[in-house]
Coordinates of C-alpha atoms and ligand atoms in Angstrom, one line a residue:
Chain A
X2 CA 0.0 0.0 0.0
X3 CA 2.1 2.8 -1.2
X4 CA -0.7 5.0 -1.9
X5 CA -1.2 7.9 0.5
X6 CA -4.9 7.5 -0.2
X7 CA -4.8 4.0 1.5
X8 CA -3.1 5.5 4.5
X9 CA -5.8 8.1 4.8
X10 CA -8.5 5.5 4.4
X11 CA -7.0 3.3 7.1
X12 CA -6.8 6.1 9.6
X13 CA -10.5 6.6 9.1
X14 CA -11.5 3.0 9.1
X15 CA -12.1 2.9 12.9
X16 CA -14.5 5.8 12.8
X17 CA -16.1 4.4 9.6
X18 CA -16.8 1.2 11.5
X19 CA -18.7 3.1 14.1
X20 CA -20.7 5.1 11.6
X21 CA -19.1 8.2 13.0
X22 CA -18.1 9.8 9.7
X23 CA -20.1 12.3 7.8
X24 CA -22.0 10.9 4.8
X25 CA -19.6 12.1 2.1
X26 CA -16.5 10.7 3.8
X27 CA -18.4 7.5 4.4
X28 CA -19.2 7.2 0.7
X29 CA -15.6 7.9 -0.2
X30 CA -14.3 5.1 2.1
X31 CA -16.9 2.7 0.9
X32 CA -15.9 3.3 -2.7
X33 CA -12.3 2.8 -1.8
X34 CA -13.0 -0.4 0.1
X35 CA -14.8 -1.9 -2.8
X36 CA -11.8 -1.4 -5.0
X37 CA -8.9 -1.9 -2.6
X38 CA -8.7 -5.5 -1.2
X39 CA -5.8 -4.5 1.1
X40 CA -7.8 -1.8 2.9
X41 CA -10.9 -4.1 2.9
X42 CA -8.9 -6.8 4.7
X43 CA -7.7 -4.2 7.1
X44 CA -11.2 -3.2 7.8
X45 CA -12.2 -6.8 8.5
X46 CA -9.4 -7.2 10.9
X47 CA -10.3 -4.0 12.7
X48 CA -13.9 -5.1 12.9
X49 CA -12.9 -8.4 14.6
X50 CA -10.7 -6.5 17.0
X51 CA -13.6 -4.2 18.0
X52 CA -15.9 -7.3 18.3
X53 CA -13.4 -8.9 20.7
X54 CA -13.1 -5.8 22.8
X55 CA -16.9 -5.5 23.0
X56 CA -17.3 -9.1 24.0
X57 CA -14.8 -9.0 26.9
X58 CA -17.0 -9.7 29.9
X59 CA -17.7 -6.9 32.4
X60 CA -16.7 -7.2 36.0
X61 CA -19.2 -7.6 38.7
X62 CA -19.3 -4.7 41.2
X63 CA -17.9 -5.9 44.5
X64 CA -20.8 -6.5 46.9
X65 CA -19.7 -4.1 49.6
X66 CA -19.0 -1.3 47.1
X67 CA -22.3 0.5 47.6
X68 CA -22.3 0.1 51.4
X69 CA -18.8 1.5 51.6
X70 CA -19.7 4.4 49.4
X71 CA -22.7 5.2 51.5
X72 CA -20.5 5.2 54.6
X73 CA -17.9 7.5 53.1
X74 CA -20.6 9.8 51.7
X75 CA -22.1 10.2 55.1
X76 CA -18.7 10.9 56.7
X77 CA -18.1 13.4 53.9
X78 CA -21.5 15.0 54.5
X79 CA -20.7 15.3 58.2
X80 CA -17.4 17.0 57.5
X81 CA -19.1 19.4 55.1
X82 CA -21.8 20.2 57.6
X83 CA -19.2 20.8 60.3
X84 CA -17.3 23.1 58.0
X85 CA -20.5 24.9 57.2
X86 CA -21.3 25.3 60.9
X87 CA -17.9 26.6 61.5
X88 CA -18.3 29.2 58.8
X89 CA -21.7 30.2 60.2
X90 CA -20.4 30.5 63.7
X91 CA -17.5 32.6 62.5
X92 CA -19.9 35.1 61.1
X93 CA -22.0 35.5 64.2
X94 CA -19.5 37.4 66.4
X95 CA -19.7 40.2 63.9
X96 CA -23.3 40.7 65.0
X97 CA -23.1 40.0 68.7
X98 CA -20.6 42.6 69.9
X99 CA -23.1 45.4 69.3
X100 CA -25.8 43.5 71.1
X101 CA -23.5 42.5 73.8
X102 CA -22.3 46.0 74.5
X103 CA -25.9 47.1 74.6
X104 CA -26.8 44.5 77.2
X105 CA -23.7 45.2 79.3
X106 CA -24.4 48.9 79.1
X107 CA -27.8 48.3 80.6
X108 CA -26.3 45.8 83.0
X109 CA -23.9 48.3 84.3
X110 CA -26.5 50.3 86.1
X111 CA -28.0 47.2 87.6
X112 CA -24.7 45.8 88.8
X113 CA -25.6 46.1 92.4
X114 CA -29.2 45.0 92.0
X115 CA -29.1 41.9 89.8
X116 CA -32.8 41.1 90.3
X117 CA -33.6 44.5 88.6
X118 CA -31.4 43.5 85.7
X119 CA -33.3 40.2 85.4
X120 CA -36.7 42.0 85.6
X121 CA -35.6 44.6 83.1
X122 CA -34.4 42.0 80.6
X123 CA -37.6 40.0 81.0
X124 CA -39.7 43.2 80.4
X125 CA -37.6 44.1 77.4
X126 CA -38.0 40.6 76.0
X127 CA -41.8 40.7 76.5
X128 CA -41.9 44.1 74.8
X129 CA -39.9 43.0 71.8
X130 CA -41.9 39.8 71.3
X131 CA -45.2 41.6 71.7
X132 CA -44.3 44.4 69.3
X133 CA -42.9 42.0 66.8
X134 CA -46.0 39.9 66.8
X135 CA -48.1 43.0 66.6
X136 CA -46.2 44.4 63.6
X137 CA -46.4 41.0 62.0
X138 CA -50.2 40.7 62.5
X139 CA -50.9 44.2 61.3
X140 CA -48.6 43.9 58.3
X141 CA -46.9 47.3 58.6
X142 CA -47.4 49.2 55.4
X143 CA -44.7 51.5 53.9
X144 CA -45.8 53.8 51.2
X145 CA -44.1 52.5 48.0
X146 CA -43.1 54.3 44.9
X147 CA -46.7 53.9 43.6
X148 CA -47.3 57.2 45.4
X149 CA -45.3 58.8 42.6
X150 CA -47.4 57.1 39.9
X151 CA -44.5 54.9 38.8
X152 CA -46.5 51.7 38.9
X153 CA -45.6 50.6 35.4
X154 CA -42.2 50.5 34.0
X155 CA -41.7 52.3 30.7
X156 CA -42.9 50.3 27.8
X157 CA -41.0 49.3 24.7
X158 CA -40.3 52.0 22.2
X159 CA -43.3 52.7 20.1
X160 CA -42.4 52.2 16.5
X161 CA -45.6 52.4 14.8
X162 CA -49.0 53.4 16.0
X163 CA -52.1 51.5 14.9
X164 CA -54.6 53.1 12.7
X165 CA -58.2 52.1 12.3
X166 CA -58.2 53.2 8.7
X167 CA -56.2 50.2 7.7
X168 CA -58.8 47.7 9.0
X169 CA -61.6 49.3 7.0
X170 CA -60.0 48.1 3.8
X171 CA -59.8 44.5 4.8
X172 CA -62.7 42.3 3.7
X173 CA -64.2 39.9 6.1
X174 CA -63.9 42.1 9.1
X175 CA -67.0 44.2 8.4
X176 CA -69.1 42.7 11.2
X177 CA -67.2 44.4 13.9
X178 CA -66.2 47.5 12.0
X179 CA -68.7 49.7 13.7
X180 CA -67.6 49.0 17.2
X181 CA -64.0 49.7 16.4
X182 CA -64.9 52.8 14.4
X183 CA -66.7 54.2 17.4
X184 CA -63.5 54.2 19.4
X185 CA -62.0 57.6 19.8
X186 CA -59.0 57.7 17.4
X187 CA -56.4 58.6 19.9
X188 CA -57.2 55.4 21.9
X189 CA -55.7 53.2 19.2
X190 CA -52.6 55.2 18.9
X191 CA -51.0 53.8 22.0
X192 CA -50.5 55.1 25.4
X193 CA -49.4 58.5 26.5
X194 CA -48.0 61.0 24.1
X195 CA -45.2 58.9 22.5
X196 CA -47.6 56.6 20.7
X197 CA -49.5 59.5 19.2
X198 CA -46.5 61.3 18.0
X199 CA -44.7 58.4 16.3
X200 CA -48.0 56.9 15.2
X201 CA -48.9 59.9 13.1
X202 CA -45.8 59.5 11.0
X203 CA -46.0 55.7 10.7
X204 CA -47.9 53.8 8.0
X205 CA -50.7 51.5 8.9
X206 CA -50.1 48.0 10.0
X207 CA -51.5 46.3 6.9
X208 CA -48.9 47.9 4.6
X209 CA -46.2 47.4 7.2
X210 CA -46.3 43.7 6.7
X211 CA -46.7 43.5 3.0
X212 CA -46.1 46.9 1.5
X213 CA -42.5 47.9 2.1
X214 CA -40.7 46.5 -0.9
X215 CA -38.3 43.7 0.0
X216 CA -38.2 44.7 3.7
X217 CA -38.9 42.1 6.4
X218 CA -40.4 43.0 9.7
X219 CA -41.3 41.4 13.0
X220 CA -44.5 42.9 14.3
X221 CA -45.5 42.9 17.9
X222 CA -48.7 44.4 19.3
X223 CA -49.4 45.0 22.9
X224 CA -53.1 45.3 23.6
X225 CA -55.0 45.7 26.9
X226 CA -58.7 45.4 26.8
X227 CA -61.3 45.9 29.5
X228 CA -64.1 43.4 29.1
X229 CA -67.2 42.2 30.8
X230 CA -66.1 38.6 31.4
X231 CA -62.4 37.8 31.2
X232 CA -62.7 34.1 30.6
X233 CA -65.2 34.5 27.8
X234 CA -63.1 37.1 26.1
X235 CA -60.0 34.9 26.5
X236 CA -61.8 31.9 24.8
X237 CA -63.0 34.2 22.0
X238 CA -59.5 35.7 21.5
X239 CA -57.9 32.2 21.3
X240 CA -60.6 31.2 18.8
X241 CA -59.9 34.3 16.7
X242 CA -56.2 33.5 16.6
X243 CA -56.8 29.9 15.7
X244 CA -59.4 30.8 13.1
X245 CA -56.7 32.9 11.4
X246 CA -54.3 29.9 11.4
X247 CA -52.4 31.2 14.4
X248 CA -52.2 29.8 18.0
X249 CA -51.9 30.7 21.6
X250 CA -48.3 30.7 22.8
X251 CA -48.8 31.3 26.5
X252 CA -51.6 32.1 28.9
X253 CA -51.2 33.6 32.4
X254 CA -54.0 34.3 34.9
X255 CA -53.4 36.5 37.9
X256 CA -55.3 38.4 40.5
X257 CA -54.5 42.0 40.9
X258 CA -54.4 44.0 44.1
X259 CA -58.1 44.6 44.0
X260 CA -58.9 40.9 43.7
X261 CA -59.8 41.1 40.1
X262 CA -58.7 38.4 37.7
X263 CA -56.6 39.4 34.8
X264 CA -55.7 37.2 31.8
X265 CA -52.5 37.8 29.9
X266 CA -52.0 35.8 26.8
X267 CA -49.6 35.8 23.9
X268 CA -51.2 35.0 20.5
X269 CA -49.3 34.2 17.4
X270 CA -51.2 35.4 14.3
X271 CA -50.1 35.1 10.7
X272 CA -48.7 38.6 9.8
X273 CA -50.9 38.7 6.7
X274 CA -54.1 38.4 8.9
X275 CA -52.9 40.5 11.7
X276 CA -55.1 43.5 10.8
X277 CA -58.4 41.8 10.7
X278 CA -57.6 39.7 13.8
X279 CA -56.7 42.9 15.7
X280 CA -59.9 44.5 14.7
X281 CA -61.9 41.6 16.1
X282 CA -59.7 41.5 19.2
X283 CA -60.4 45.2 19.9
X284 CA -64.1 44.5 19.7
X285 CA -63.8 42.2 22.8
X286 CA -64.3 45.2 25.0
X287 CA -62.9 48.7 25.7
X288 CA -59.3 49.3 24.6
X289 CA -57.3 50.4 27.6
X290 CA -53.9 50.5 25.9
X291 CA -52.7 49.6 22.5
X292 CA -49.1 49.7 21.1
X293 CA -47.4 48.3 18.1
X294 CA -43.7 47.6 17.6
X295 CA -42.0 46.9 14.4
X296 CA -38.5 45.5 14.1
X297 CA -36.9 45.7 10.7
X298 CA -34.9 42.4 10.4
X299 CA -34.1 42.7 6.7
X300 CA -30.4 43.1 7.3
X301 CA -30.3 40.3 9.7
X302 CA -32.1 38.0 7.3
X303 CA -29.8 38.9 4.4
X304 CA -26.8 38.4 6.6
X305 CA -27.9 34.9 7.8
X306 CA -28.8 33.9 4.2
X307 CA -25.3 35.0 3.0
X308 CA -23.6 33.2 5.8
X309 CA -25.3 29.9 5.0
X310 CA -24.4 30.4 1.3
X311 CA -20.8 31.0 2.1
X312 CA -20.6 28.0 4.4
X313 CA -22.2 25.8 1.8
X314 CA -19.4 26.8 -0.6
X315 CA -16.8 26.0 2.0
X316 CA -18.4 22.6 2.6
X317 CA -18.2 21.8 -1.2
X318 CA -14.5 22.8 -1.2
X319 CA -13.7 20.7 1.8
X320 CA -15.5 17.7 0.3
X321 CA -13.4 18.1 -2.8
X322 CA -10.2 18.2 -0.6
X323 CA -10.9 15.0 1.3
X324 CA -10.0 12.7 -1.6
X325 CA -6.7 14.7 -2.2
X326 CA -5.4 14.9 1.4
X327 CA -1.7 14.2 1.4
X328 CA -1.3 13.0 5.0
X329 CA -3.3 12.0 8.0
X330 CA -2.9 15.4 9.8
X331 CA -4.5 17.1 6.8
X332 CA -7.2 14.5 6.6
X333 CA -8.2 14.9 10.2
X334 CA -8.0 18.7 9.8
X335 CA -10.4 18.5 6.9
X336 CA -12.7 16.1 8.7
X337 CA -12.8 18.5 11.7
X338 CA -13.3 21.5 9.6
X339 CA -16.1 19.8 7.7
X340 CA -18.0 19.0 10.9
X341 CA -17.4 22.5 12.2
X342 CA -18.8 24.0 8.9
X343 CA -21.8 21.6 9.1
X344 CA -22.5 22.6 12.7
X345 CA -22.4 26.3 11.8
X346 CA -24.7 25.7 8.8
X347 CA -27.2 24.0 11.0
X348 CA -27.0 26.8 13.6
X349 CA -27.5 29.5 11.1
X350 CA -30.3 27.6 9.3
X351 CA -32.2 27.2 12.6
X352 CA -31.7 30.9 13.3
X353 CA -33.1 31.6 9.9
X354 CA -36.1 29.4 10.5
X355 CA -36.8 31.1 13.8
X356 CA -36.5 34.5 12.1
X357 CA -38.9 33.4 9.3
X358 CA -41.3 32.1 11.9
X359 CA -41.2 35.4 13.7
X360 CA -41.7 37.4 10.5
X361 CA -44.6 35.3 9.3
X362 CA -46.3 35.1 12.7
X363 CA -46.9 38.3 14.5
X364 CA -47.0 38.4 18.3
X365 CA -50.0 39.8 20.0
X366 CA -49.6 40.3 23.7
X367 CA -53.1 40.6 25.0
X368 CA -54.1 41.6 28.5
X369 CA -57.8 41.1 29.3
X370 CA -59.0 42.7 32.5
X371 CA -62.4 43.5 33.9
X372 CA -63.9 46.8 32.7
X373 CA -63.1 49.9 34.7
X374 CA -59.4 49.4 35.7
X375 CA -57.0 51.8 34.2
X376 CA -53.5 50.5 34.0
X377 CA -52.0 53.9 33.3
X378 CA -53.2 57.0 35.0
X379 CA -54.3 59.5 32.5
X380 CA -54.3 62.3 35.1
X381 CA -52.2 65.5 34.7
X382 CA -49.1 66.1 36.8
X383 CA -51.0 68.4 39.2
X384 CA -53.7 65.8 39.7
X385 CA -51.1 63.2 40.4
X386 CA -49.4 65.4 42.9
X387 CA -52.6 66.1 44.7
X388 CA -53.5 62.4 44.6
X389 CA -50.2 61.4 45.9
X390 CA -50.5 64.0 48.7
X391 CA -53.9 62.7 49.6
X392 CA -52.7 59.1 49.6
X393 CA -49.8 60.1 51.9
X394 CA -52.3 61.8 54.3
X395 CA -54.4 58.7 54.3
X396 CA -51.4 56.6 55.0
X397 CA -50.3 58.9 57.9
X398 CA -53.8 58.6 59.3
X399 CA -53.6 54.8 59.1
X400 CA -50.1 54.9 60.7
X401 CA -51.4 57.2 63.5
X402 CA -54.3 54.7 64.1
X403 CA -51.9 51.9 64.2
X404 CA -49.6 53.6 66.7
X405 CA -52.6 54.2 69.0
X406 CA -53.6 50.5 68.6
X407 CA -50.1 49.5 69.3
X408 CA -50.0 51.6 72.5
X409 CA -53.4 50.2 73.6
X410 CA -52.1 46.6 72.9
X411 CA -49.1 47.3 75.1
X412 CA -51.1 48.6 78.1
X413 CA -52.0 45.1 79.3
X414 CA -48.6 43.5 79.6
X415 CA -47.1 46.8 80.9
X416 CA -49.5 46.9 83.8
X417 CA -48.8 43.2 84.4
X418 CA -45.1 43.8 84.4
X419 CA -45.3 46.8 86.7
X420 CA -47.4 44.8 89.2
X421 CA -44.9 41.9 89.0
X422 CA -41.9 44.2 89.3
X423 CA -43.5 46.0 92.3
X424 CA -44.3 42.8 94.1
X425 CA -40.8 41.5 93.6
X426 CA -39.3 44.8 94.8
X427 CA -41.4 44.7 97.9
X428 CA -40.4 41.1 98.6
X429 CA -36.7 41.9 98.3
X430 CA -37.0 45.0 100.4
X431 CA -38.7 43.1 103.1
X432 CA -36.1 40.4 103.0
X433 CA -33.3 43.0 103.2
X434 CA -34.9 44.7 106.2
X435 CA -35.1 41.4 107.9
X436 CA -31.5 40.6 107.2
X437 CA -30.5 44.1 108.4
X438 CA -32.4 43.6 111.6
Chain B
X12 CA -39.3 13.9 33.0
X13 CA -39.7 12.1 36.3
X14 CA -36.1 10.7 36.3
X15 CA -34.7 14.1 35.7
X16 CA -36.8 15.7 38.5
X17 CA -35.7 12.9 40.8
X18 CA -32.1 13.4 39.8
X19 CA -32.3 17.2 40.4
X20 CA -34.0 16.6 43.8
X21 CA -31.2 14.1 44.8
X22 CA -28.5 16.5 43.7
X23 CA -30.1 19.4 45.7
X24 CA -30.3 17.2 48.8
X25 CA -26.8 15.9 48.4
X26 CA -25.4 19.4 48.0
X27 CA -27.2 20.4 51.2
X28 CA -25.3 17.6 53.0
X29 CA -27.4 14.5 52.6
X30 CA -24.9 11.7 52.1
X31 CA -27.7 9.1 51.5
X32 CA -29.2 11.1 48.7
X33 CA -25.8 11.2 47.1
X34 CA -25.4 7.4 47.4
X35 CA -28.8 7.0 45.7
X36 CA -27.9 9.5 43.0
X37 CA -24.8 7.7 41.9
X38 CA -25.9 4.1 42.5
X39 CA -26.8 3.6 38.8
X40 CA -23.3 4.5 37.8
X41 CA -21.4 2.4 40.3
X42 CA -20.8 -0.7 38.2
X43 CA -19.9 1.3 35.1
X44 CA -17.4 3.5 37.0
X45 CA -15.9 0.5 38.7
X46 CA -15.4 -1.2 35.3
X47 CA -13.9 2.0 33.9
X48 CA -11.5 2.3 36.8
X49 CA -10.5 -1.4 36.4
X50 CA -9.7 -1.0 32.7
X51 CA -7.8 2.1 33.4
X52 CA -5.6 1.0 36.2
X53 CA -5.5 -2.8 35.8
X54 CA -6.0 -4.2 39.3
X55 CA -9.3 -4.7 41.0
X56 CA -8.1 -3.5 44.4
X57 CA -6.8 -0.3 42.9
X58 CA -9.9 0.1 40.9
X59 CA -12.1 -0.3 44.0
X60 CA -10.2 2.5 45.7
X61 CA -10.0 4.6 42.6
X62 CA -13.8 4.4 42.0
X63 CA -14.6 5.2 45.6
X64 CA -12.2 8.2 45.5
X65 CA -13.7 9.3 42.2
X66 CA -17.3 9.3 43.6
X67 CA -16.1 11.3 46.7
X68 CA -14.6 13.8 44.3
X69 CA -17.9 13.9 42.5
X70 CA -19.6 14.5 45.8
X71 CA -17.2 17.3 46.8
X72 CA -17.6 19.0 43.4
X73 CA -21.3 18.5 43.2
X74 CA -22.0 22.1 44.3
X75 CA -20.2 23.2 41.2
X76 CA -22.4 21.1 38.9
X77 CA -24.5 23.8 37.1
X78 CA -26.5 21.6 34.8
X79 CA -25.1 22.8 31.5
X80 CA -24.3 19.2 30.7
X81 CA -26.2 16.1 31.8
X82 CA -25.3 14.9 35.2
X83 CA -23.9 11.6 33.8
X84 CA -21.6 13.5 31.4
X85 CA -20.4 15.6 34.2
X86 CA -19.9 12.6 36.5
X87 CA -17.8 10.8 33.9
X88 CA -15.7 13.9 33.4
X89 CA -14.8 14.0 37.0
X90 CA -14.3 10.2 37.1
X91 CA -12.1 10.2 33.9
X92 CA -10.0 13.0 35.2
X93 CA -9.5 11.2 38.5
X94 CA -8.4 8.1 36.6
X95 CA -6.0 10.1 34.4
X96 CA -4.5 11.9 37.5
X97 CA -4.1 8.6 39.3
X98 CA -2.4 7.0 36.3
X99 CA 0.0 9.9 35.8
X100 CA 0.8 10.0 39.5
X101 CA 1.6 6.3 39.8
X102 CA 3.0 5.8 36.3
X103 CA 4.7 2.4 36.5
X104 CA 8.0 1.7 35.0
X105 CA 6.0 -0.4 32.5
X106 CA 6.7 0.7 28.9
X107 CA 4.0 2.9 27.4
X108 CA 3.2 2.3 23.8
X109 CA 3.8 5.5 21.9
X110 CA 1.0 5.9 19.4
X111 CA 1.8 9.4 18.3
X112 CA 3.8 8.0 15.5
X113 CA 1.6 6.6 12.7
X114 CA 1.0 2.9 13.2
X115 CA 3.2 1.1 10.8
X116 CA 1.0 -1.3 8.9
X117 CA 3.2 -1.4 5.8
X118 CA 2.8 -4.9 4.6
X119 CA 4.8 -4.9 1.4
X120 CA 7.0 -7.9 2.3
X121 CA 4.2 -9.9 3.8
X122 CA 3.0 -13.0 1.9
X123 CA -0.6 -13.4 1.0
X124 CA -2.5 -15.3 3.5
X125 CA -6.0 -16.6 3.2
X126 CA -8.5 -15.1 5.7
X127 CA -9.4 -17.4 8.5
X128 CA -13.0 -18.0 7.8
X129 CA -13.6 -19.9 11.0
X130 CA -12.5 -17.1 13.2
X131 CA -15.3 -15.9 15.6
X132 CA -14.4 -12.8 17.6
X133 CA -17.0 -13.5 20.3
X134 CA -15.6 -17.0 20.9
X135 CA -12.2 -15.5 21.0
X136 CA -13.2 -12.9 23.6
X137 CA -14.2 -15.7 26.0
X138 CA -10.7 -17.2 26.0
X139 CA -8.8 -16.2 29.1
X140 CA -5.6 -15.5 27.2
X141 CA -7.4 -13.1 24.8
X142 CA -8.9 -11.3 27.8
X143 CA -5.5 -11.1 29.4
X144 CA -3.9 -9.7 26.2
X145 CA -6.7 -7.2 25.7
X146 CA -6.3 -6.0 29.3
X147 CA -2.5 -5.9 29.0
X148 CA -2.4 -4.0 25.8
X149 CA -4.9 -1.4 27.0
X150 CA -2.8 -0.8 30.1
X151 CA 0.2 -0.2 27.9
X152 CA -1.5 2.6 26.0
X153 CA -0.8 6.2 26.8
X154 CA -3.5 7.4 29.3
X155 CA -5.5 9.5 26.8
X156 CA -5.6 6.6 24.2
X157 CA -6.4 4.2 27.0
X158 CA -9.3 6.4 28.1
X159 CA -10.6 6.7 24.5
X160 CA -10.7 3.0 23.8
X161 CA -12.1 2.1 27.3
X162 CA -15.0 4.6 26.9
X163 CA -15.7 3.6 23.4
X164 CA -15.3 -0.1 23.3
X165 CA -15.7 -1.2 26.9
X166 CA -18.2 1.4 28.2
X167 CA -20.0 1.9 24.9
X168 CA -19.9 5.7 24.8
X169 CA -20.7 7.4 21.5
X170 CA -18.1 9.7 19.8
X171 CA -20.2 12.7 20.8
X172 CA -20.4 11.5 24.4
X173 CA -16.7 11.1 24.6
X174 CA -16.1 14.5 23.1
X175 CA -18.5 16.1 25.5
X176 CA -17.2 14.2 28.5
X177 CA -13.5 14.9 27.9
X178 CA -13.7 18.2 26.1
X179 CA -11.8 16.8 23.1
X180 CA -12.6 17.9 19.6
X181 CA -14.2 15.3 17.4
X182 CA -11.1 14.7 15.3
X183 CA -9.0 14.0 18.5
X184 CA -11.6 11.5 19.6
X185 CA -11.6 9.6 16.3
X186 CA -7.8 9.6 16.0
X187 CA -7.2 8.4 19.6
X188 CA -9.8 5.6 19.2
X189 CA -8.3 4.6 15.9
X190 CA -4.7 4.5 17.2
X191 CA -5.7 2.5 20.3
X192 CA -7.7 0.0 18.3
X193 CA -4.8 -0.4 15.8
X194 CA -2.4 -1.1 18.7
X195 CA -4.8 -3.7 20.1
X196 CA -5.2 -5.3 16.8
X197 CA -1.4 -5.5 16.2
X198 CA -0.8 -7.0 19.6
X199 CA -3.5 -9.7 19.1
X200 CA -2.2 -10.5 15.7
X201 CA 1.3 -10.7 17.0
X202 CA 0.2 -13.2 19.7
X203 CA -1.7 -15.1 17.0
X204 CA -4.9 -14.6 18.8
X205 CA -6.3 -12.8 15.8
X206 CA -5.8 -13.8 12.1
X207 CA -3.4 -11.6 10.2
X208 CA -5.4 -9.3 7.8
X209 CA -6.3 -11.6 5.0
X210 CA -5.0 -10.1 1.9
X211 CA -2.0 -7.9 1.3
X212 CA -0.9 -6.4 -1.9
X213 CA 2.6 -5.1 -2.4
X214 CA 1.2 -1.9 -3.9
X215 CA -2.0 0.0 -3.4
X216 CA -4.3 -1.3 -6.1
X217 CA -6.0 2.0 -6.4
X218 CA -2.9 4.1 -6.7
Ligands
ZN30 ZN1 -6.5 1.1 0.0

């Protein structure tokens, strides 16, 4: 076998035997084996070797192996636990000195009268426990940042506002046209000022998906609707998405602070049918907020497609090289490179598929809530300041009430303690007098 | 998956100091790890200690298991490295076959020999002398090559599993397995426990 090709083939025979080569290399080896008796014999001999190795009997696990391991694991666990305890106890002194100093400071004044120290400590303990339990039961409220009207974090940048004019042109959505048309126009342009401003410059959704020549977009709509019955509206919304060839991606129910159930669902709707579906979704109730976001992924799409194309070319070149490899090192390098290229192709292709799916299926994040809850305060700054002030007054009032209640709650044990302390004091005094006499 | 959930629960309990949970977690791997250790270090006594030591290492390192690979892959990584360390530390004076040079299978001067049609590898594997030779030759391989053939041919790992477990690239896995098998084959042929490759031609017929 003087041929370098035979040497290459032999180096690959072992992987070939296990079916671990890529299809092209496998074909190349098979072709060579059918024409080269020497390599074919080599393959047979290797196959027998592997068969022997596979048939060598396995050893039985010694019987006491598991028991011994259990024992060692327990010992190890004990050591670990001891170390953990050691670490924990090493941390405690950092806390205690302050507390210790506090106690000894109090203790100083009681040095001559230890019973007073004991009584004071007991009283302090009762107070602490009592107050703690009280605070726990009342659930002490601290006014949060909602006082400032910052309940909701800023939403995603609004790219395009939605416009009802677009829906009018779509056939098949006439039935609900009136309801939607009756909405005040600014309601559909998103929340706050931002939606209105960008919305006025943006094209309607229908042409966003199809119109722009050669551009590819991912469309996302965020819609909050106040409806009479959340569960009914939810079923209807899912049916609408499915009727359009879409599906429900996720569903989430939760109960808000006022005990009202809110449904939050993500619907995937074919981009081409987004406009009519949206129109029907809006008719489920009153629109509270509506926003649309459009991401231009044309460049990303072109980039991914180009990468896949380049890699495919590379793959072809590598395949052509396999048959011409001069030595083993080269051959393995080519094999490696080939599997790397294939992995990359697969990765980019799956990204492309995901992107295509996002382009063809728009995302509608729909929140369904009972009528009458406003997610975003539409009030002016002054109204919000007044409201916040009123809320803080109310909270102060509540706090005052709670302090009074706390004081009232403490009266009982305080009286009890005073009586106890007095009794004890009289007892000791009497004893001292007797001793003195 | 139920097994996965059970495994995760056992891992959590073991990490928080439950030795029995750990023992339950690794019980399914005990026989395999023991066999692996045996093939790697040669003596049953050493293998017993090595396997126990490897499991304890797994236990101590369990807190670092982050679940980015499967638990079994991670376990075999720790076990394999423990074996390699052990071999390197106690490297015997025994000659180690160097397989980094290409295996010389040049057969130009060999006469043609008919293939032994009656040869049955599975019968051969049951012969004590064959088993002894297999064990001996594996022990003479360099540690990495030894690990490759043990995982592939004795523990039945796939190429991907070996690459994941040991962090080798696919080409390295293929080449180490290939070299190790060739060495095993040559040794068996040399001891006449395996027929010589049936047909040789002085020149590559496809050249
Ligand atoms: Zn050949």
